[in-house]
Coordinates of C-alpha atoms and ligand atoms in Angstrom, one line a residue:
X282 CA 18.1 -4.2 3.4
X283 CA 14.9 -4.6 2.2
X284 CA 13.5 -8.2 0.5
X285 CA 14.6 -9.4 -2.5
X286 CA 12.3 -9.2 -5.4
X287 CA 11.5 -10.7 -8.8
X288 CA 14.0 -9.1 -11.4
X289 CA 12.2 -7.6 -14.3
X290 CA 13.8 -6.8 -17.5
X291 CA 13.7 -3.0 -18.5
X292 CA 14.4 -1.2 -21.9
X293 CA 17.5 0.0 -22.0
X294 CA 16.2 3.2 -24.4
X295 CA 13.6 6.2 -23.5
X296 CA 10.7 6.7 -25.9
X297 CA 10.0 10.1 -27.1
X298 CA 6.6 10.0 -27.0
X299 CA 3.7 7.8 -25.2
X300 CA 0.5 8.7 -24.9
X301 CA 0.7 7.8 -21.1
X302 CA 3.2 8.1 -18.4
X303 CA 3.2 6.3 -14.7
X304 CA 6.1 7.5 -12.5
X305 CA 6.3 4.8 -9.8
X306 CA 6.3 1.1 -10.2
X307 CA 5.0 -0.3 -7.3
X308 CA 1.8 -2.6 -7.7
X309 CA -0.3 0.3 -8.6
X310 CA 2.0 1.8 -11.5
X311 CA 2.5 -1.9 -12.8
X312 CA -1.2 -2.6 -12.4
X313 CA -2.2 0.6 -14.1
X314 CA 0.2 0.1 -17.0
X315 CA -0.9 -3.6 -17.3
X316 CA -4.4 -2.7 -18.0
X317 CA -3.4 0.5 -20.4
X318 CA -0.9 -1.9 -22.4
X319 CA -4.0 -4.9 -23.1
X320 CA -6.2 -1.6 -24.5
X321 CA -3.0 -1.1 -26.7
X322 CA -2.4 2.7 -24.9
X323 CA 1.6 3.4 -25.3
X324 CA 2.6 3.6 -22.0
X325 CA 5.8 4.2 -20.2
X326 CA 6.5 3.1 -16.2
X327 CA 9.3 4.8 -15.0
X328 CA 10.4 3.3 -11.6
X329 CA 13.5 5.7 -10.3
X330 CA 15.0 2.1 -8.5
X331 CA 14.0 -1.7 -9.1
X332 CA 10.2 -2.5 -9.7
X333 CA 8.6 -2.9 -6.5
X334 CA 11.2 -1.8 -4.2
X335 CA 9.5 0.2 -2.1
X336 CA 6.2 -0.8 -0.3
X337 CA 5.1 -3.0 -2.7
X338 CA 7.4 -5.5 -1.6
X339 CA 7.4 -5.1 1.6
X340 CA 4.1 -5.3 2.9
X341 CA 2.4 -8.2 4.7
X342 CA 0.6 -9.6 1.6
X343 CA -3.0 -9.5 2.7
X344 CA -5.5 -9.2 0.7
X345 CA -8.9 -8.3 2.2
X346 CA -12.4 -7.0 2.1
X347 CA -12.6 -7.1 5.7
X348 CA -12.1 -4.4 7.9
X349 CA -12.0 -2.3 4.5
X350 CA -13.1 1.3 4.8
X351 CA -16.6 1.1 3.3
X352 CA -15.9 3.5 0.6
X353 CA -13.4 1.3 -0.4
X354 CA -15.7 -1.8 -0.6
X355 CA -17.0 -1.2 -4.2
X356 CA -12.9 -1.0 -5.4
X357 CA -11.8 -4.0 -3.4
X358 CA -14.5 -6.4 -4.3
X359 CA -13.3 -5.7 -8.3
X360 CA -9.9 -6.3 -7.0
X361 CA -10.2 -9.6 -5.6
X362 CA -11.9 -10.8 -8.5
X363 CA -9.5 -9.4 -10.8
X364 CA -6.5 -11.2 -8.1
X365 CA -8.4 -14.3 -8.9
X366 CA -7.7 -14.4 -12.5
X367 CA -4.5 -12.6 -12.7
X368 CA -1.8 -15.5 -13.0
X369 CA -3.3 -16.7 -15.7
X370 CA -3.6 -13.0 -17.2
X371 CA 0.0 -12.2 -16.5
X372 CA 1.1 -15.7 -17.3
X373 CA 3.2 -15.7 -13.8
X374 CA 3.0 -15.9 -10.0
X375 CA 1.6 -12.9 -8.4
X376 CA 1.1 -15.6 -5.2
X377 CA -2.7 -15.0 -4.9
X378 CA -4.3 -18.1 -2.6
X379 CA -7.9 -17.6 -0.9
X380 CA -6.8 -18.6 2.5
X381 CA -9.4 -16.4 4.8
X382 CA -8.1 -13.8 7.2
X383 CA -9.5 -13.6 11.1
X384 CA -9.0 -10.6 13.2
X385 CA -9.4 -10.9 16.9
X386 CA -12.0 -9.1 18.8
X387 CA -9.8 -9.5 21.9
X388 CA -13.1 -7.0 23.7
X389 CA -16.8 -6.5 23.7
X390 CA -16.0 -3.1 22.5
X391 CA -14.6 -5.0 19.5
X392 CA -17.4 -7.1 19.1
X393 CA -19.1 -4.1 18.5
X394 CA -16.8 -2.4 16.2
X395 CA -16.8 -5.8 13.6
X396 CA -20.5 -5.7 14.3
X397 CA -20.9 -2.2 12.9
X398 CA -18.6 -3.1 9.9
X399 CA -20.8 -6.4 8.6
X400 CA -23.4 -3.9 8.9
X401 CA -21.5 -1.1 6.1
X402 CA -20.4 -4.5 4.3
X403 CA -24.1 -5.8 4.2
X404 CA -25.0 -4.5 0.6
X405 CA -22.0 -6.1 -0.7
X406 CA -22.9 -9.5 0.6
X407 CA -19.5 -10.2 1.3
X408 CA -18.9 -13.7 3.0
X409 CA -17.5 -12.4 6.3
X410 CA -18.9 -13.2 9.7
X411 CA -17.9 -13.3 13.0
X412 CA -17.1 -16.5 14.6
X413 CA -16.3 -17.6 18.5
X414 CA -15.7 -20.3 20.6
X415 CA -14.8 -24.3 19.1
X416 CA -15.4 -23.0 15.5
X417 CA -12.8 -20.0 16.3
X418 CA -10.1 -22.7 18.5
X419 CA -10.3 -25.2 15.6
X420 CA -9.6 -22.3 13.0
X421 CA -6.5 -20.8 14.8
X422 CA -5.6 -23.1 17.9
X423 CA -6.5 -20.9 21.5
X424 CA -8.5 -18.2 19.8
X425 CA -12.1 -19.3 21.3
X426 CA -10.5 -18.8 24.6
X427 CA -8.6 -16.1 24.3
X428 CA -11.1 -13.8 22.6
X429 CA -14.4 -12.9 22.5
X430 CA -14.9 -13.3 18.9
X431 CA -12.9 -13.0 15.4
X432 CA -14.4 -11.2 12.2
X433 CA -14.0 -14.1 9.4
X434 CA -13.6 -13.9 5.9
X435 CA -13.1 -16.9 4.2
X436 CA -12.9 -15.3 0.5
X437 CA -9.8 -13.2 1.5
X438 CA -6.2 -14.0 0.9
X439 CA -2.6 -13.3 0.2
X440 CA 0.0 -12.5 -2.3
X441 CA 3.3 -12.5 -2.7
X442 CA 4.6 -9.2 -2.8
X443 CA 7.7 -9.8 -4.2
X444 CA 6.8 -11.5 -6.7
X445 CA 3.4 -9.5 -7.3
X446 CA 4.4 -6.1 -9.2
X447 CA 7.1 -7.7 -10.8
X448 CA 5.1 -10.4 -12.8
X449 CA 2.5 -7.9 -13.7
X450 CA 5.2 -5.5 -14.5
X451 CA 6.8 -7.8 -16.8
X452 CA 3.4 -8.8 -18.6
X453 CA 2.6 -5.0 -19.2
X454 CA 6.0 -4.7 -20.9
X455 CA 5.1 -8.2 -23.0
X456 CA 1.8 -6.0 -24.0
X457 CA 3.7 -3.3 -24.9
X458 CA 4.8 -1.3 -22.2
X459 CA 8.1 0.4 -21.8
X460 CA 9.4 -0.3 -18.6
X461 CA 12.1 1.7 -17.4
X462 CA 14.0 1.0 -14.3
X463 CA 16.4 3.5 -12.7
X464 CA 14.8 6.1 -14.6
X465 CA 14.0 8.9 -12.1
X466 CA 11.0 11.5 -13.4
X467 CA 12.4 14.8 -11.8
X468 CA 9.5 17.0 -13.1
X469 CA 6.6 17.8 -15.7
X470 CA 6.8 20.2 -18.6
X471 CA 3.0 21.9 -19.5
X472 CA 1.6 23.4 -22.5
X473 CA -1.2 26.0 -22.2
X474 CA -1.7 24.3 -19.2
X475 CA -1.8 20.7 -20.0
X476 CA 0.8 17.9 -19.1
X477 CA 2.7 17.6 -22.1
X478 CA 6.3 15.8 -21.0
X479 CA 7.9 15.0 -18.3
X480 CA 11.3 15.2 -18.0
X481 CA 13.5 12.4 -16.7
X482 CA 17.2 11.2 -15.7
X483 CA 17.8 10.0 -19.3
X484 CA 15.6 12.7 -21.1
X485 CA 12.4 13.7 -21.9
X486 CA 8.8 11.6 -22.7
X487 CA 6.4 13.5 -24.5
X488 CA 2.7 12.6 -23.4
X489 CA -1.0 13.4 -23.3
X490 CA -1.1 11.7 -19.6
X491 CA 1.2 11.4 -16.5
X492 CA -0.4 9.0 -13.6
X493 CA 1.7 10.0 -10.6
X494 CA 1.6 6.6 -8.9
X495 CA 5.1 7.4 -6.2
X496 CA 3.8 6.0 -3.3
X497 CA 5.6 7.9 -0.2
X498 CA 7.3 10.7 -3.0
X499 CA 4.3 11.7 -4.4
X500 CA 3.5 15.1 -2.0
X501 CA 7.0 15.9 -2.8
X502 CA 6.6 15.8 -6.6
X503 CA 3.1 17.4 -6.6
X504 CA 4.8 20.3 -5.1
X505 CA 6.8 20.6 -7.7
X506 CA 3.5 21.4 -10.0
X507 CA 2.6 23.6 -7.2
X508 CA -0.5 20.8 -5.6
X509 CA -0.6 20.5 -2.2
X510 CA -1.2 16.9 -1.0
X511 CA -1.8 16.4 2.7
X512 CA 0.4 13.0 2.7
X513 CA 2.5 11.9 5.6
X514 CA 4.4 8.8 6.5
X515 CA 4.1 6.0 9.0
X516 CA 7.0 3.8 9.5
X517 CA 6.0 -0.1 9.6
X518 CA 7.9 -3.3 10.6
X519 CA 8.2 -7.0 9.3
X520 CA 10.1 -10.2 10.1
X521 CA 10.3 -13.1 8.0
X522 CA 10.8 -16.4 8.8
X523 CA 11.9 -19.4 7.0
X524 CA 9.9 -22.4 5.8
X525 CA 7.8 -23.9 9.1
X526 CA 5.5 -26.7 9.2
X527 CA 2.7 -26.3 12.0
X528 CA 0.6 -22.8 12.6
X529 CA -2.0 -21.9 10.6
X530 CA -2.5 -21.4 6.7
X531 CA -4.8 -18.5 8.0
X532 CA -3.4 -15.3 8.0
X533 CA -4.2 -13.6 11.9
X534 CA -4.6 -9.8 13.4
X535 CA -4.4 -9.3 17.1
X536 CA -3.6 -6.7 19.0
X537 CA 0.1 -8.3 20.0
X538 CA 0.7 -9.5 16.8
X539 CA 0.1 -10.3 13.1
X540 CA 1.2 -13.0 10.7
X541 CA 0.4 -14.8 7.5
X542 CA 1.9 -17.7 5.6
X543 CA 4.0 -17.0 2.6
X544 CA 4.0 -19.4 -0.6
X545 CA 7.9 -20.2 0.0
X546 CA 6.6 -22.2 3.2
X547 CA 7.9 -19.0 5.7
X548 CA 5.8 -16.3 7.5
X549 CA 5.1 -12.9 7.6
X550 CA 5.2 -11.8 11.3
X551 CA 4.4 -8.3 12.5
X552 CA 3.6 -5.9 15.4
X553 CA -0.3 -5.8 15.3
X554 CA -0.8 -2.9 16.5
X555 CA 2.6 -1.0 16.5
X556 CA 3.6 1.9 13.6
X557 CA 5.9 4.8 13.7
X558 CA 5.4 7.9 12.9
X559 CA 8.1 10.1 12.3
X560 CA 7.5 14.0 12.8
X561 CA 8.4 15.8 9.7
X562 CA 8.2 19.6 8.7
X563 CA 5.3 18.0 7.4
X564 CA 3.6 16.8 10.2
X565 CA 3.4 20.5 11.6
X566 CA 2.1 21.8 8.2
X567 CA -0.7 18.9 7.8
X568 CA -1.2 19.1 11.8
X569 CA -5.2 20.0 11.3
X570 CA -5.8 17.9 8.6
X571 CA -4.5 14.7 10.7
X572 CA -6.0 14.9 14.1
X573 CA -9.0 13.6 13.6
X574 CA -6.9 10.3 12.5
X575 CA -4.2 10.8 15.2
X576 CA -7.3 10.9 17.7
X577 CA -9.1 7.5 16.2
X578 CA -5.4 6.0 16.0
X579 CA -3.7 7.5 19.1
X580 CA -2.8 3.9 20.8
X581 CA -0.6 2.5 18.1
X582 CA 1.1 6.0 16.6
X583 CA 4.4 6.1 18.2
X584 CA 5.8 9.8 17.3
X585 CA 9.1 9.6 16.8
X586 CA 11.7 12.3 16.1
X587 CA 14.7 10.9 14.3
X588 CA 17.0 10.9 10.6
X589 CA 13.5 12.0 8.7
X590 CA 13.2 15.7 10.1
X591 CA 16.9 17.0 8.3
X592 CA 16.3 14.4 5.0
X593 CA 12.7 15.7 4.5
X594 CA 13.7 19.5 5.0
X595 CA 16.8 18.4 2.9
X596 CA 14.6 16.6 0.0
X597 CA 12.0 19.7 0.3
X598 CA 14.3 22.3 -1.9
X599 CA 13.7 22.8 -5.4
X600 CA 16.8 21.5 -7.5
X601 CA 16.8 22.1 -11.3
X602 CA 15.4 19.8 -13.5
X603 CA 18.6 19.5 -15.0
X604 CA 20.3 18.5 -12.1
X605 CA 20.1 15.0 -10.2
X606 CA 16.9 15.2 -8.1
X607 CA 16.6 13.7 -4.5
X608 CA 14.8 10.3 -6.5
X609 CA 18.0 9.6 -8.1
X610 CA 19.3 10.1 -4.4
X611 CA 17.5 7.3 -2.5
X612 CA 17.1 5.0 -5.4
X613 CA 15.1 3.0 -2.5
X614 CA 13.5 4.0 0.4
X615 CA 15.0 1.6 2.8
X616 CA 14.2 2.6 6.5
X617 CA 15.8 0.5 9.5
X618 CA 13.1 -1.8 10.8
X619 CA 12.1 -1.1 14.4
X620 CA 13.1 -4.6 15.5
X621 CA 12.3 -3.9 19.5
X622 CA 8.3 -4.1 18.1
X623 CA 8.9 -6.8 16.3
X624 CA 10.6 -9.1 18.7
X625 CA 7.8 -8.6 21.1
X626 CA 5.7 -9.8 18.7
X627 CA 7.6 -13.1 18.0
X628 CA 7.5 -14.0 22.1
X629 CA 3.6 -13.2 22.2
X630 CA 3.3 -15.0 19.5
X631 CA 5.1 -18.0 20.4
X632 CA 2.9 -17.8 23.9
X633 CA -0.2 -17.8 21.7
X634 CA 0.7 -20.4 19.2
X635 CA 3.7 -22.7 20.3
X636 CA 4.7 -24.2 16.5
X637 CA 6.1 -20.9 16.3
X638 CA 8.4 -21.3 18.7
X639 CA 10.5 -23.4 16.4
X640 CA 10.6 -20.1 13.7
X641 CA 14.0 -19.0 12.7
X642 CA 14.1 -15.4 11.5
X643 CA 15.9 -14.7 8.7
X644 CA 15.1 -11.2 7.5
X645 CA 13.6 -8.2 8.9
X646 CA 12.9 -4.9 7.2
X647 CA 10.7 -1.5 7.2
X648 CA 8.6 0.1 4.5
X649 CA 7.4 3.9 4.6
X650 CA 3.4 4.1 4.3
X651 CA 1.9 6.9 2.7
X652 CA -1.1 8.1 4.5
X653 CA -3.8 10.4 4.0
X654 CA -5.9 12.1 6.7
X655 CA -8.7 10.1 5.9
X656 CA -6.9 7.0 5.6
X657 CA -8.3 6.2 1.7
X658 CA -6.7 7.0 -1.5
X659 CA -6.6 9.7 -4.0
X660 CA -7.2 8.1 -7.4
X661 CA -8.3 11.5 -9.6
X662 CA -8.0 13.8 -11.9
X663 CA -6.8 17.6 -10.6
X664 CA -8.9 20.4 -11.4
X665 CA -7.4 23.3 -13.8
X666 CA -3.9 20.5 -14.6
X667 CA -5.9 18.4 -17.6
X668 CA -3.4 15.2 -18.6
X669 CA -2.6 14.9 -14.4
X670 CA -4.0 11.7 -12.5
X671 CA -3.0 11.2 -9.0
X672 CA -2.8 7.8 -7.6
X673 CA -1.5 7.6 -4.2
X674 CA -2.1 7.5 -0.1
X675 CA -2.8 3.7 -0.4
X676 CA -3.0 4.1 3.3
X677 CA -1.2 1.1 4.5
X678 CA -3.8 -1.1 2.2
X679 CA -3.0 -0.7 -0.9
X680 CA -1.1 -3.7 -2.0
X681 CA -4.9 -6.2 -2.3
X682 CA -6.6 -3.2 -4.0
X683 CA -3.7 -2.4 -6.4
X684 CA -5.3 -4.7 -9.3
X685 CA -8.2 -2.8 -9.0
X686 CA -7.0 0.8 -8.6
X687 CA -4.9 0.0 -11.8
X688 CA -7.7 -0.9 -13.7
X689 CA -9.7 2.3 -12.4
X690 CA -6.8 4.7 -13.7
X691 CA -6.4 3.0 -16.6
X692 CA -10.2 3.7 -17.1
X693 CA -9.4 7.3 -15.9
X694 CA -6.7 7.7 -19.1
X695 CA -8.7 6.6 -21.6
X696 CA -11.5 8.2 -20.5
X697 CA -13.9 5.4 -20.6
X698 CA -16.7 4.3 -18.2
X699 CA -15.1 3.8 -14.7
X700 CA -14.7 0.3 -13.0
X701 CA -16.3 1.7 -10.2
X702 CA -17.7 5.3 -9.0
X703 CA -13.8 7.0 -8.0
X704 CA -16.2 10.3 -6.6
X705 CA -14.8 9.3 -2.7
X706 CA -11.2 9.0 -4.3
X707 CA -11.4 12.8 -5.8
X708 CA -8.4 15.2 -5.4
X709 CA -11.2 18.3 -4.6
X710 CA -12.0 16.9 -1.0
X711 CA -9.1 18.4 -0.1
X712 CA -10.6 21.7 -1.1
X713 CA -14.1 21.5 -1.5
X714 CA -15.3 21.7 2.2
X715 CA -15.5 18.5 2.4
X716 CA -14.9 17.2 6.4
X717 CA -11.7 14.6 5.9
X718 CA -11.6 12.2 8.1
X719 CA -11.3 8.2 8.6
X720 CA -14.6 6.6 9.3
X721 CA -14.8 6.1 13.0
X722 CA -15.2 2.7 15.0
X723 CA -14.6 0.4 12.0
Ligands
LIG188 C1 5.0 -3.0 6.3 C2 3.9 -2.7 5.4 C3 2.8 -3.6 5.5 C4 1.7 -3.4 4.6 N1 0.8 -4.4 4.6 C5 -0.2 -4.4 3.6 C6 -1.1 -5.5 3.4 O1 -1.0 -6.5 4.1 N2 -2.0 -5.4 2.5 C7 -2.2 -4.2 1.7 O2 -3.1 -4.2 0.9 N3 -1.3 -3.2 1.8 C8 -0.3 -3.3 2.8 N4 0.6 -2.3 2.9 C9 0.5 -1.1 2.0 C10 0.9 -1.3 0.6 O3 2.2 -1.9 0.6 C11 0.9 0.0 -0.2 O4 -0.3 0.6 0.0 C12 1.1 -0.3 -1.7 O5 2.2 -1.1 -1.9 C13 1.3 1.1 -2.4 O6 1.7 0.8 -3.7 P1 2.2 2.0 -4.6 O7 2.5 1.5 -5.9 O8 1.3 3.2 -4.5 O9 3.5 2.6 -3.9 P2 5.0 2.0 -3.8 O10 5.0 0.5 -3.8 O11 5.7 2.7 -2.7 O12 5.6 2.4 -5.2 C14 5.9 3.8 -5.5 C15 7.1 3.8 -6.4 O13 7.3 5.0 -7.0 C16 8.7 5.2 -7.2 N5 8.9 6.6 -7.4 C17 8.7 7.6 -6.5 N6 9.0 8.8 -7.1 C18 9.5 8.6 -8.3 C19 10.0 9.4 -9.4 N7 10.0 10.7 -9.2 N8 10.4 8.8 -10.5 C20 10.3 7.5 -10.7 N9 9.9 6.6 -9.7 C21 9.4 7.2 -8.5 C22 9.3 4.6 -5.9 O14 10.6 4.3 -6.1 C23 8.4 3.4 -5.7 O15 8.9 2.2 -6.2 C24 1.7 -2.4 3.8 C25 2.8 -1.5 3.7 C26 3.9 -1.7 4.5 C27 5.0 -0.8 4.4

């Protein structure tokens, strides 16, 4: 079972008419809504479980500029600032604390690798650095001898994530919103071409705009509107502890493991360097588009063929928009963790950091990461579907950029000048020659 999160109350009636709606109410539907209800936009969320069930509560909680993609520098800085001020904007605990993240440069090859990023995150003049030696052992206890180095930034953090989407779900609905839980979207109704509805579980929402913000379901329900999205799916792992006193209060990435405090007192613990990736009918369609990242990545990707072939090929039909789609199916995407990965990382990281040993695991569970072949979003408009925004292939990082993507959608609906430039977020790279790949070496 995946963790428990926030409640959030939900009308308990459909609108007929918004002029925007979000299907998906993860951090980036909730954000995006947020930032619509303040400019007074009617909007409605529809979330086809609980707010925040999928990914958005189950990721580690970091919050980061470093190690960011570069073309994902501009968006992230606006995030962070926006994280800053967002309790008191959604008068609740979203759990954002500036705590500083390290990751390990465990070779000289990764000295080199951090060395090139500071380099892409020069123009930014973002506070990272690397560090080495007494200043690294007194930050995280063994690291100056252990590693070579560790890239430093000071102005990241954490959240909570399950407390994140939920408190800035429930302040959209204060400013308006309509937030609907267990209100599945099964498809979109056009007129001359535009998005005019879509049709739901419980009826149909008339709107000028649909944000299709599903996380891990949005290739299948851009298929429906006949867009192909190269999106596949890594499976990830994470334990939880309960309240400890003794390792860090920075959050750490090494090779063997990963971990960062949580505001209940417990930690996040995860494989560093571990992620599943289970082959699909999928991964033989989007084969081309991914090896470049399955070539950059190939040391952590475990293929794995299992339960996600037969549900994917099952989920892949076309059913009748009348009839019960495969979202009303798996209300939440709940995967087994892979706990073999996991416990591994516990014993290295009781080697590395002994406090831990003392850790008493109370939960473990697995979130499905929707990943595009050039490991960054899509946050766009679509070319010849006016009304259609696509939000989604977060990558595995889109949890600390979610306040900021938000904003940039909401932007995108009204149509006003964008928070930042969204051109290396467009749909059209896809299809406009464009070579799609991650950034190598980063
Ligand atoms: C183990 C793990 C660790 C991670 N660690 C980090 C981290 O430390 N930092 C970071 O920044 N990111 C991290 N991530 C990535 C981050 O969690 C995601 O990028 C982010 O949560 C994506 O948010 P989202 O709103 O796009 O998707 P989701 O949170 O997956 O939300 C999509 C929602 O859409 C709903 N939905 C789908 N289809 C429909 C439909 N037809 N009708 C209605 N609702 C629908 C789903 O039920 C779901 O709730 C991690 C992810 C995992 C799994």
């Amino acid at each position: 079972m995946g963790p428990v999160v926030d409640p959030v109350e939900a009308e308990h009636r459909i609108p007929s008419s918004v002029d925007v709606v979000i299907v998906g109410g993860g951090i980036i539907g909730t954000s995006a809504a947020f930032f619509l209800a303040q400019k007074g936009v009617s909007v409605a969320l529809c979330e086809k479980g609980h707010i925040a069930g999928e990914q958005s509560s189950r990721n580690w909680g970091w919050v980061r500029k470093a190690r960011r993609d570069p073309r994902e520098i501009p968006l992230i800085v606006e995030s962070l600032r926006l994280w800053e001020g967002l309790n008191g904007e959604v008068e609740g605990e979203t759990g954002f604390r500036r705590t500083g993240i390290l990751f390990a440069a465990e070779s000289d090859a990764d000295v080199a690798r951090y060395e090139t990023w500071l380099g892409h995150a020069q123009p930014y003049q973002i506070e990272a650095r690397l560090v080495a030696g007494n200043e690294l052992d007194r930050m995280m206890p063994g690291g100056g001898r252990r590693w070579k180095a560790a890239l430093y930034c000071a102005t990241d953090g954490r959240a909570e994530p399950q407390k994140a989407a939920p408190a800035i779900a429930a302040a959209a609905r204060r400013a308006g919103a309509a937030v609907l839980t267990n209100c599945a979207v099964r498809g979109v109704e056009k007129s001359a071409g535009k998005v005019s509805a879509v049709i739901t579980e419980h009826g149909r929402i008339a709107c000028n705009t649909l944000v299709v913000a599903a996380g891990a379901w949005s290739r299948r329900f851009l298929k429906d509107l006949g867009l192909t999205l190269p999106q596949l799916k890594v499976r990830a792992s994470v334990m939880r502890t309960a309240p400890l006193d003794g390792p860090p209060e920075t959050a750490l990435w090494c090779n063997d493991f990963a971990f960062r405090k949580r505001l209940d007192g417990g930690y996040n613990i995860a494989n560093g360097n571990v992620n599943v990736v289970p082959i699909v009918p999928d991964s033989f369609r989007f084969f081309s588009n991914f090896l470049p990242a399955l070539r950059e990545d190939h040391k952590s990707l475990k293929l794995r063929l299992d339960g996600r072939f037969r549900q994917e090929l099952h989920e892949a039909r076309p059913v009748p928009l009348d009839q019960p789609s495969p979202y009303e199916e798996t209300r939440v995407l709940d995967p087994a963790p892979d706990s073999e990965y996991l416990r591994t990382a516990l014993d290295r990281l009781v080697e590395m950091i002994p406090s831990f040993a003392a850790a008493e695991v109370v939960q473990e569970w697995a979130g499905l990461i929707d990943v595009m072949p050039d490991a960054i979003p899509v946050i766009s408009g679509v070319d010849g579907v006016p009304g259609l925004i696509i939000a989604t292939g977060f990558s595995g990082h889109g949890f600390g950029i979610g306040p900021g993507a938000g904003r940039l959608i909401a932007d995108l609906a009204m149509g006003v000048a964008p928070i930042v430039d969204p051109g290396e977020f467009r749909f059209s790279r896809f299809s406009d020659g464009t070579r799609v790949r991650p950034i190598a070496g980063i």
